[in-house]
Amino acid sequence: MELLQNLKFVRVKQTIEDKEPTKKEILADLAESIQEMKLIRAGKLKAKPIQQLLDEL
């Protein structure tokens, strides 16, 4: 991608996937994850199997 950006005749359009998350978005995701973890530990929410979590990456 860096090579393409250095070529004058190539225009690079940033997509949603390329966009870096903002600090606000990261903190919101982290807060949501912590809340889910608390619910799982309290037995109010069922945890996902580790293989399913790894497949999502």
PDB file of C-alpha atoms in Angstrom:
ATOM      1  CA  MET A   1       0.000   0.000   0.000  1.00  0.00           C
ATOM      2  CA  GLU A   2       2.839   2.371   0.821  1.00  0.00           C
ATOM      3  CA  LEU A   3       4.375   1.768  -2.597  1.00  0.00           C
ATOM      4  CA  LEU A   4       1.083   2.600  -4.312  1.00  0.00           C
ATOM      5  CA  GLN A   5       0.768   5.843  -2.365  1.00  0.00           C
ATOM      6  CA  ASN A   6       4.202   6.932  -3.616  1.00  0.00           C
ATOM      7  CA  LEU A   7       3.251   6.528  -7.283  1.00  0.00           C
ATOM      8  CA  LYS A   8       1.944   9.831  -8.656  1.00  0.00           C
ATOM      9  CA  PHE A   9      -0.425   8.258 -11.182  1.00  0.00           C
ATOM     10  CA  VAL A  10      -2.179   6.044  -8.612  1.00  0.00           C
ATOM     11  CA  ARG A  11      -4.993   7.404  -6.491  1.00  0.00           C
ATOM     12  CA  VAL A  12      -5.616   5.610  -3.227  1.00  0.00           C
ATOM     13  CA  LYS A  13      -9.039   5.818  -1.659  1.00  0.00           C
ATOM     14  CA  GLN A  14      -9.298   5.025   2.034  1.00  0.00           C
ATOM     15  CA  THR A  15     -12.030   2.529   2.831  1.00  0.00           C
ATOM     16  CA  ILE A  16     -13.862   1.974   6.079  1.00  0.00           C
ATOM     17  CA  GLU A  17     -11.687  -1.066   6.829  1.00  0.00           C
ATOM     18  CA  ASP A  18      -8.516   1.030   6.469  1.00  0.00           C
ATOM     19  CA  LYS A  19      -9.745   3.706   8.871  1.00  0.00           C
ATOM     20  CA  GLU A  20      -8.027   3.695  12.259  1.00  0.00           C
ATOM     21  CA  PRO A  21     -10.492   3.547  15.159  1.00  0.00           C
ATOM     22  CA  THR A  22     -10.684   6.679  17.275  1.00  0.00           C
ATOM     23  CA  LYS A  23      -9.781   6.706  20.947  1.00  0.00           C
ATOM     24  CA  LYS A  24     -13.482   7.120  21.749  1.00  0.00           C
ATOM     25  CA  GLU A  25     -14.388   4.030  19.690  1.00  0.00           C
ATOM     26  CA  ILE A  26     -11.641   1.957  21.305  1.00  0.00           C
ATOM     27  CA  LEU A  27     -12.742   2.946  24.810  1.00  0.00           C
ATOM     28  CA  ALA A  28     -16.391   2.196  23.985  1.00  0.00           C
ATOM     29  CA  ASP A  29     -15.463  -1.263  22.662  1.00  0.00           C
ATOM     30  CA  LEU A  30     -13.339  -1.927  25.727  1.00  0.00           C
ATOM     31  CA  ALA A  31     -16.155  -0.890  28.079  1.00  0.00           C
ATOM     32  CA  GLU A  32     -18.561  -3.184  26.209  1.00  0.00           C
ATOM     33  CA  SER A  33     -16.104  -6.078  26.466  1.00  0.00           C
ATOM     34  CA  ILE A  34     -15.655  -5.553  30.194  1.00  0.00           C
ATOM     35  CA  GLN A  35     -19.427  -5.476  30.694  1.00  0.00           C
ATOM     36  CA  GLU A  36     -19.807  -8.744  28.753  1.00  0.00           C
ATOM     37  CA  MET A  37     -17.040 -10.328  30.828  1.00  0.00           C
ATOM     38  CA  LYS A  38     -18.811  -9.320  34.052  1.00  0.00           C
ATOM     39  CA  LEU A  39     -22.094 -10.825  32.801  1.00  0.00           C
ATOM     40  CA  ILE A  40     -20.336 -14.078  31.868  1.00  0.00           C
ATOM     41  CA  ARG A  41     -18.690 -14.320  35.274  1.00  0.00           C
ATOM     42  CA  ALA A  42     -22.047 -13.658  36.961  1.00  0.00           C
ATOM     43  CA  GLY A  43     -23.591 -16.485  34.912  1.00  0.00           C
ATOM     44  CA  LYS A  44     -26.046 -14.191  33.129  1.00  0.00           C
ATOM     45  CA  LEU A  45     -24.433 -14.620  29.724  1.00  0.00           C
ATOM     46  CA  LYS A  46     -22.989 -17.723  28.079  1.00  0.00           C
ATOM     47  CA  ALA A  47     -19.338 -17.514  26.995  1.00  0.00           C
ATOM     48  CA  LYS A  48     -18.286 -18.327  23.440  1.00  0.00           C
ATOM     49  CA  PRO A  49     -15.983 -21.297  22.864  1.00  0.00           C
ATOM     50  CA  ILE A  50     -12.343 -20.255  22.350  1.00  0.00           C
ATOM     51  CA  GLN A  51     -12.316 -21.682  18.804  1.00  0.00           C
ATOM     52  CA  GLN A  52     -15.211 -19.416  17.816  1.00  0.00           C
ATOM     53  CA  LEU A  53     -13.334 -16.391  19.185  1.00  0.00           C
ATOM     54  CA  LEU A  54     -10.210 -17.333  17.243  1.00  0.00           C
ATOM     55  CA  ASP A  55     -12.205 -17.866  14.045  1.00  0.00           C
ATOM     56  CA  GLU A  56     -13.539 -14.301  14.295  1.00  0.00           C
ATOM     57  CA  LEU A  57     -10.013 -12.920  14.113  1.00  0.00           C
TER      58      LEU A  57
END
